[in-house]
Structures are given as C-alpha cells and as structure tokens.
Short mmCIF file of C-alpha atoms in Angstrom, two decimals:
data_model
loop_
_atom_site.label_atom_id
_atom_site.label_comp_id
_atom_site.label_asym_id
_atom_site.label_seq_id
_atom_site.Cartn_x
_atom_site.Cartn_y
_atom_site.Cartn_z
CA UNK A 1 -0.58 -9.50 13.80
CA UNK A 2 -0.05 -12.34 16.16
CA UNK A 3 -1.09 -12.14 19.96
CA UNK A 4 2.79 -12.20 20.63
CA UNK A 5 3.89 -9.21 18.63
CA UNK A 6 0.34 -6.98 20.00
CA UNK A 7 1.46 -7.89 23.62
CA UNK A 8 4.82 -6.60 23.21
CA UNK A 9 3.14 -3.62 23.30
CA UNK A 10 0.40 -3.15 25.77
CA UNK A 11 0.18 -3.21 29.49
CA UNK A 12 -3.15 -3.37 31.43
CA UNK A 13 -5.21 -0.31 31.73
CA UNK A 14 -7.14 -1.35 34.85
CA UNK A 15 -3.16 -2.26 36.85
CA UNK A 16 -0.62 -1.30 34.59
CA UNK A 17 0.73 -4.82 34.65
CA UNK A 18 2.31 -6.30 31.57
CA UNK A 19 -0.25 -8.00 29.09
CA UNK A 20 0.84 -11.68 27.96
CA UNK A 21 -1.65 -14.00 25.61
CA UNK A 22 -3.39 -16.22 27.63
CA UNK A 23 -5.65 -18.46 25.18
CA UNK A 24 -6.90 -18.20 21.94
CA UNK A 25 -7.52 -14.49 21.34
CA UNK A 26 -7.14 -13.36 24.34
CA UNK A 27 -4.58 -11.16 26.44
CA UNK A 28 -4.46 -11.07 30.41
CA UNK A 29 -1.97 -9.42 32.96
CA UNK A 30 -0.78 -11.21 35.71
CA UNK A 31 -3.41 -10.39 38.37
CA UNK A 32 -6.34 -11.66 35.78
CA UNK A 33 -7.48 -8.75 34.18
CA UNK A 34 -8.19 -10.37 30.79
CA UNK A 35 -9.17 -9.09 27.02
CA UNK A 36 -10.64 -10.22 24.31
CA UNK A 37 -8.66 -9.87 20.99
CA UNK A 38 -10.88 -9.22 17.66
CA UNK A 39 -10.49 -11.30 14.78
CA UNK A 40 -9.94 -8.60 12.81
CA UNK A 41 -6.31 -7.92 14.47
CA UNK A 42 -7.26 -5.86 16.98
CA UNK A 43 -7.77 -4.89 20.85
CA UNK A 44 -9.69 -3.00 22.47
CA UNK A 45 -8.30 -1.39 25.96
CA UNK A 46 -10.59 1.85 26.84
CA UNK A 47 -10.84 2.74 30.08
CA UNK A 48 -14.30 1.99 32.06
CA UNK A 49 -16.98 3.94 31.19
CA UNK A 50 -15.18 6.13 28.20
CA UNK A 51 -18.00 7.81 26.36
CA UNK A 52 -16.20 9.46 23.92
CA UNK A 53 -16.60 7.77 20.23
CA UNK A 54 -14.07 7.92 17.37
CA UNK A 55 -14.55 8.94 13.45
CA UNK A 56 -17.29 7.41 11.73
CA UNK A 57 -17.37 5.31 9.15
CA UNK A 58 -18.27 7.53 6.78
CA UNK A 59 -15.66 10.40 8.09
CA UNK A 60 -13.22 7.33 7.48
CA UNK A 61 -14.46 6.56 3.94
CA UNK A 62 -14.11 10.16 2.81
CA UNK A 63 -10.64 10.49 4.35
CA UNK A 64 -9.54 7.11 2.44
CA UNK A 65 -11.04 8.16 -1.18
CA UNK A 66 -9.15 11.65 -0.22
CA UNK A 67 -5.68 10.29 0.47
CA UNK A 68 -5.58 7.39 -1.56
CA UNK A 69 -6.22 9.82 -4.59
CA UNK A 70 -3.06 11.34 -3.82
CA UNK A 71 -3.99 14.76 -2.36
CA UNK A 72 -1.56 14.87 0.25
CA UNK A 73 1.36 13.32 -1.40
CA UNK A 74 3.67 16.26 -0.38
CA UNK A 75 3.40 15.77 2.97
CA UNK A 76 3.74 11.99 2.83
CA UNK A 77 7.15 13.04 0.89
CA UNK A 78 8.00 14.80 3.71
CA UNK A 79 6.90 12.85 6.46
CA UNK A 80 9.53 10.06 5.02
CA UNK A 81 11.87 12.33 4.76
CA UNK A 82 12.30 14.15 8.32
CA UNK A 83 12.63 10.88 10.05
CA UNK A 84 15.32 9.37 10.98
CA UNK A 85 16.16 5.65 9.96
CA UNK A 86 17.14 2.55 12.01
CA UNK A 87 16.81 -1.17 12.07
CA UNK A 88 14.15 -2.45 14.05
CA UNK A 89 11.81 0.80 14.35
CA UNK A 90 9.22 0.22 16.21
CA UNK A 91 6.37 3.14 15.04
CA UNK A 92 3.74 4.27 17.36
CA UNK A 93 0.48 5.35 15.44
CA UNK A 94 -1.49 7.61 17.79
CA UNK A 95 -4.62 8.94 16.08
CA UNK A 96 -4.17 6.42 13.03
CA UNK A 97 -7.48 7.21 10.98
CA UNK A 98 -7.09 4.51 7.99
CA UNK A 99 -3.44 4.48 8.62
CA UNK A 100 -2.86 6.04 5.48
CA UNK A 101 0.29 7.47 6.66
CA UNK A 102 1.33 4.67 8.65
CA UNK A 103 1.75 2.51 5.70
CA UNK A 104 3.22 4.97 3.38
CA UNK A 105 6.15 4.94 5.66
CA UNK A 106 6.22 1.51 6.00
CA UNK A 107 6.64 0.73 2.34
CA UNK A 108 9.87 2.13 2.86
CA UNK A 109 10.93 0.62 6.42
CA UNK A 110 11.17 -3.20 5.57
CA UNK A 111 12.48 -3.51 9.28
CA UNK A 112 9.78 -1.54 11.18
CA UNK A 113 6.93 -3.12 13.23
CA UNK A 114 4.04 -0.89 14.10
CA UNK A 115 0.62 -0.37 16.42
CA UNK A 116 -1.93 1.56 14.72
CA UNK A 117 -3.76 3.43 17.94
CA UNK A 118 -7.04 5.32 17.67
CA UNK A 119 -10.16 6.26 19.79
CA UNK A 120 -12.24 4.23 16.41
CA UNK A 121 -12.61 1.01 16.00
CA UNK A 122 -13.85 1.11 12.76
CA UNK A 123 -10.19 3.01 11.74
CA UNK A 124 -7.72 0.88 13.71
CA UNK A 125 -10.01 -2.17 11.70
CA UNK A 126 -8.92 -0.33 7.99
CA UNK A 127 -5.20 0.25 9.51
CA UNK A 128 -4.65 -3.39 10.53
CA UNK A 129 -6.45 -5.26 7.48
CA UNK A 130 -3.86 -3.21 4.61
CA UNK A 131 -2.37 -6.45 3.09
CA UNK A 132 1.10 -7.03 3.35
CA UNK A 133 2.12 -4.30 6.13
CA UNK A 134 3.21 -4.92 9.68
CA UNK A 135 0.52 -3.53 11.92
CA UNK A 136 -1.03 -4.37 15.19
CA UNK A 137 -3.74 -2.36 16.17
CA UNK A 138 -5.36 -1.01 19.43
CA UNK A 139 -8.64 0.67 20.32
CA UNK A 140 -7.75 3.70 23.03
CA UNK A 141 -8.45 6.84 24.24
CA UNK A 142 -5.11 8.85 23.56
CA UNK A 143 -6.13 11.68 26.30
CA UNK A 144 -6.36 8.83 29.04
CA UNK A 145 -3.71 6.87 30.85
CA UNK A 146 -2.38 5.10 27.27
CA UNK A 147 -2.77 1.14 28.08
CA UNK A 148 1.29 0.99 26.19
CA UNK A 149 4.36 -0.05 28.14
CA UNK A 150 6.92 1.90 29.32
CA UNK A 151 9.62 2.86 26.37
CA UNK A 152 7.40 0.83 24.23
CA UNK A 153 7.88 2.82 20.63
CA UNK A 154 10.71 4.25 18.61
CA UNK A 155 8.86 6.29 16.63
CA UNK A 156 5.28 7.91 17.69
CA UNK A 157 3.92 9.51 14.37
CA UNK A 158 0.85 12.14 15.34
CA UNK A 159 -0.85 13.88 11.97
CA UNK A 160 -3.74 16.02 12.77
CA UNK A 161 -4.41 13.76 16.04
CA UNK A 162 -4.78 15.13 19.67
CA UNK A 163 -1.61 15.04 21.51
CA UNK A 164 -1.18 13.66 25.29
CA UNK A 165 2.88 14.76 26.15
CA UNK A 166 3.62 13.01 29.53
CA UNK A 167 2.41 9.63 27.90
CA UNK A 168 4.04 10.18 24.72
CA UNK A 169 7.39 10.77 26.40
CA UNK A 170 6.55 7.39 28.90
CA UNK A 171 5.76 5.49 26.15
CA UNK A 172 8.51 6.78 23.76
CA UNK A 173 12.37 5.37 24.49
CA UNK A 174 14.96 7.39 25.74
CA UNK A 175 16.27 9.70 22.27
CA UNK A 176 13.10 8.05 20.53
CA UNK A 177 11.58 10.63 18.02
CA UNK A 178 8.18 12.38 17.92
CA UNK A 179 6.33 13.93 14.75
CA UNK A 180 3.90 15.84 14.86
CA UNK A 181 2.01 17.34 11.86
CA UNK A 182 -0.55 20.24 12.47
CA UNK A 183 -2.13 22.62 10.18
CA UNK A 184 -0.74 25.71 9.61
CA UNK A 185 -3.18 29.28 9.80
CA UNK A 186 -3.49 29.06 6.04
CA UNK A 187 -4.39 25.22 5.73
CA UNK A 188 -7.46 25.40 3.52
CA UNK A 189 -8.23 28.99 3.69
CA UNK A 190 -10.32 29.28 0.68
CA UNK A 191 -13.05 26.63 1.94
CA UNK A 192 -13.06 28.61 5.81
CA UNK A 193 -13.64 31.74 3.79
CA UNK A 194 -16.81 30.45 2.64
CA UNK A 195 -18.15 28.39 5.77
CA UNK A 196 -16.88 24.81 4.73
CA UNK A 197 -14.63 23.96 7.43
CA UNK A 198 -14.34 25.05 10.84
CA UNK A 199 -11.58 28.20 11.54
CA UNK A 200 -8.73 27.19 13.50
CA UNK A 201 -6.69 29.41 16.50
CA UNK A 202 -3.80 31.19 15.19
CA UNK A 203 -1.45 29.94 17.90
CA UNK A 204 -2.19 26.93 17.65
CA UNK A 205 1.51 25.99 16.40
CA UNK A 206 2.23 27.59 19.22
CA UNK A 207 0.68 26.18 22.02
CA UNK A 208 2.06 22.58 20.62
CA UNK A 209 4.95 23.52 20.76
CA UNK A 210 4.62 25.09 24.85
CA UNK A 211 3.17 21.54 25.39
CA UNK A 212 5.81 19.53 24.51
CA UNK A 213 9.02 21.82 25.45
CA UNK A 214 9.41 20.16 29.17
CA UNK A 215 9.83 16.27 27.20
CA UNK A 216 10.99 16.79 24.33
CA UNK A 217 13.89 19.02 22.04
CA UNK A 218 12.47 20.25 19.06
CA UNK A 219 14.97 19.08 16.34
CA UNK A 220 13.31 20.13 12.84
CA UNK A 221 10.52 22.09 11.48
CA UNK A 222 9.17 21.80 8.34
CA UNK A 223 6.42 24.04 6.79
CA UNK A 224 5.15 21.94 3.52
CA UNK A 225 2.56 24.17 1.61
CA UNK A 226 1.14 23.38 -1.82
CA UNK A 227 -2.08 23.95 -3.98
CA UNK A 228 -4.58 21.36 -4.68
CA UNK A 229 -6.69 21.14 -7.66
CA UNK A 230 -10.25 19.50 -6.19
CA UNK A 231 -13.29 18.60 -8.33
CA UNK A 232 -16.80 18.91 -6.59
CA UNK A 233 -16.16 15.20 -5.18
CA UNK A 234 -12.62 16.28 -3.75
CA UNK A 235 -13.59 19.23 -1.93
CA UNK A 236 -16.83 17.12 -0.31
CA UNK A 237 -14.27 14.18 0.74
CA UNK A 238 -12.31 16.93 1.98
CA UNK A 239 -14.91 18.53 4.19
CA UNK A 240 -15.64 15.31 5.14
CA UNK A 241 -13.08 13.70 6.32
CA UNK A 242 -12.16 16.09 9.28
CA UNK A 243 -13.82 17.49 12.65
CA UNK A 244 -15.92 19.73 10.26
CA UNK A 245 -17.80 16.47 9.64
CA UNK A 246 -19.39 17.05 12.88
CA UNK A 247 -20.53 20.47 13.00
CA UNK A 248 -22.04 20.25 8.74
CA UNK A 249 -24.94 22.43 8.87
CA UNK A 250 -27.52 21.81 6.17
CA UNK A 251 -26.40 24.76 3.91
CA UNK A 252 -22.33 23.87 3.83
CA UNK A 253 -23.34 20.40 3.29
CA UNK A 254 -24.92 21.78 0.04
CA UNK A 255 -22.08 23.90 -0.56
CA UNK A 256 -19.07 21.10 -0.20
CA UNK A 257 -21.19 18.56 -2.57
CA UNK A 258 -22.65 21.21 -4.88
CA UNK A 259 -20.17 24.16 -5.80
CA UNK A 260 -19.92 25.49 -9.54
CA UNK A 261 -19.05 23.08 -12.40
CA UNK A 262 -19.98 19.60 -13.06
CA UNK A 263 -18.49 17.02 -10.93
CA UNK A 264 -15.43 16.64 -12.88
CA UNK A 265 -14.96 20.26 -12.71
CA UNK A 266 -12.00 22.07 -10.54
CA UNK A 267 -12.96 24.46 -8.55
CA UNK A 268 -10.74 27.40 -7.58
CA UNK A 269 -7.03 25.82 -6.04
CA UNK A 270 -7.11 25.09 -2.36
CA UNK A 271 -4.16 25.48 -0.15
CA UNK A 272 -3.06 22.98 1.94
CA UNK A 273 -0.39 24.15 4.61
CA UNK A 274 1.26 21.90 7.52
CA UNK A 275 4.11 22.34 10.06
CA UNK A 276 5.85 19.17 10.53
CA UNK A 277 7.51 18.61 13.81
CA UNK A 278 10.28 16.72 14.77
CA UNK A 279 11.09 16.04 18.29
CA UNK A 280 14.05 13.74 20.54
CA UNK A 281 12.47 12.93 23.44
CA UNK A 282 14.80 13.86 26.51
#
C-alpha cells in the first residue's frame, strides 16, 4: 500500500470530493476534509456517528483457521474460474473478512491491484498485512453512501457479504463484473438440523437476484456443492466464523465444541452448497 495507490480509490464521505495524500499518512479532499491513514495500511472512512461494528476478532480467527485449512477449496476453484481475465484488474473487496478469497485470486492475477473493504477493522488489518499481495484496505459501512469513486473497480467480489446495488453499479465501470456468492437452502443443513447455525430464507437466491436485475445482466450461475469431513475443532470454527457467532446460546456453544468423538474425530459429513453469481454491470 502506498497513500498514492489507496487514493486512487476513495473519494470523501463527508463531500464526495476526490481524496489526494496530503502529508505523511494522511488523505484530504480538496475542501479540507482530512483522514488519518493507519500504519497498518489502512483507512478508515465511516460515516458520522455509524454504530454498527464489524466481526470480531475472534469470529475472524475462527474463519482464518477454517479457510486456511482448506475447507472451502471448491469454491475458491470456482471463484477463479467464473471470472473473467484482463490486464490491469482492479478488484473491489466488499465484505473482505481476512481476505481469504481476495488473495486466492490474486495469486493468480499478477496484474491486479485490489481494496480490501469491510465494516471491521480488525479484518481489513488481516487482509492488508498478507505478505506479498497487492492490497489496500478501507474501513466502511457497505450499506451507506460507499466513500469509492465513481467507476473505481473492475471487479467487485461479494462472498457471503451484504450487498448495496446502486453503489456497486456507481462504483463498478461500465461492463465491469460483479460476483456474488450466497448460500444455497442446503448450505450446512446437517448443523441447522440440530440448532448450530441460524436457518436461512428459502428465497433468498431469489431476492438477490430481484435486487440486482435493474444494474446488472446476470451472465453465469454456478451452484458448487460438496461434502466436508469436520473434526470437533472444524465444525466449532465453522459455527464460529459466521452471523451464528452472534446469536450462540449456551447449549449450541456446547454442542459445536463438544459433539461425539475425540477431537480428531469426524463427525457425520456436512454439506456445503453456494450459488455463484456472475454479473456485467449495464
């Protein structure tokens, strides 16, 4: 990261002007509204007064043991696959958690630059600090006003992150792409059957889809299913790492770090299911 290649990308969120470095560490738009850069990489541009808070650090632990172990290597396959390739991507992260999947993609895009974007500061912190990878980062609130320039991104990648379609399209060039990656009705079925995660709308699909049809052309759908084999510290990373983190009671707590076996024991397979979404933006 340099303060050069971050302002590229950002505008003000108090004006909407342009944001330029203006000393050390520091960006500012043209009618003074100036911002601190952390060392660490990173900026933070929420609007005033947001008091909504990101992942924890221990929701973001449990999602990197989860996914650096491997667990979702099919859909990082696919994810690579569906898009499109260029020279000079430039890849909007919006929800990055640890930006697992941001540098997966990466590895393979010697070209691309990237901003890692989430409501956590503690995750856009992980997604910036990966050594050898191409990432600025910024701390925002994705269902506000997005503090990004017009036509700013390529690319916007969105797995299992909320979804804001008017600024996705402003902030997404003319033909740029859009993936989205949801879960699909049967995504871990066998730990909501017994209380583990939280149970999930059947339309949802759906209703992402509705939400995006006035900006964008949906151009591919992929449904990547597999089973995964979890031991006892699997399934608790996986319970973990998600919204379920928030809404634990004491008893599925017990049941995610305590079920049958030893804790190098599989329990029963678990299905993961996801629809991957790719969209041209009009």
């Amino acid at each position: 990261m340099t303060l050069d290649s971050l302002s590229r990308w950002l505008r003000c969120p108090i004006c909407f002007a342009d944001l330029s470095p203006s000393a050390a560490l520091s960006l500012a738009c043209l009618h003074g509204h100036s911002y601190d850069v952390a060392k660490r990489g990173y900026v933070t541009l929420l609007p005033p007064r947001t008091k909504v808070h990101g992942d924890s650090a221990e929701m973001l632990d449990a999602r990197q043991g989860f996914l650096d172990a491997g667990h979702y290597a099919p859909l990082e396959a696919a994810l690579d696959g569906v898009l499109p390739r260029s020279e000079n991507e430039r890849i909007l992260d919006a929800g990055c958690g640890t930006g697992h999947y941001l540098r997966r993609l990466l590895g393979t895009r010697p070209t691309a630059n990237a901003l890692a974007a989430d409501l956590s500061p503690s995750a856009v912190a992980r997604a910036v600090r990966s050594p050898g990878v191409r990432v600025d980062g910024l701390v925002a609130d994705l269902w506000a006003p997005l503090p990004l320039r017009d036509a700013a991104a390529t690319i916007l990648l969105n797995v299992f992150a909320p979804r804001n379609p008017p600024e996705f399209a402003r902030v997404l060039e003319r033909n740029g792409v859009l993936l989205v990656v949801a879960p699909a009705p049967d995504h871990l079925t066998e730990l909501r059957s017994r209380g583990l995660v939280l149970g999930m709308q059947d339309d949802k699909i759906a209703k992402i889809q509705a939400s995006l049809v006035d900006l964008f052309s949906l151009e591919e759908e992929r449904v990547v299913r597999f089973p995964m084999h979890l031991d006892r510290s699997a399934v608790g990373a996986l319970v973990g790492m998600g919204p379920s983190a928030y809404h634990r009671t004491d008893a599925s707590s017990a049941a995610a770090d305590d079920p049958p076996g030893d804790a190098s024991t599989e329990s029963p397979p678990v299905t993961a299911a996801m629809r991957v979404l790719l969209y041209r933006r009009r």
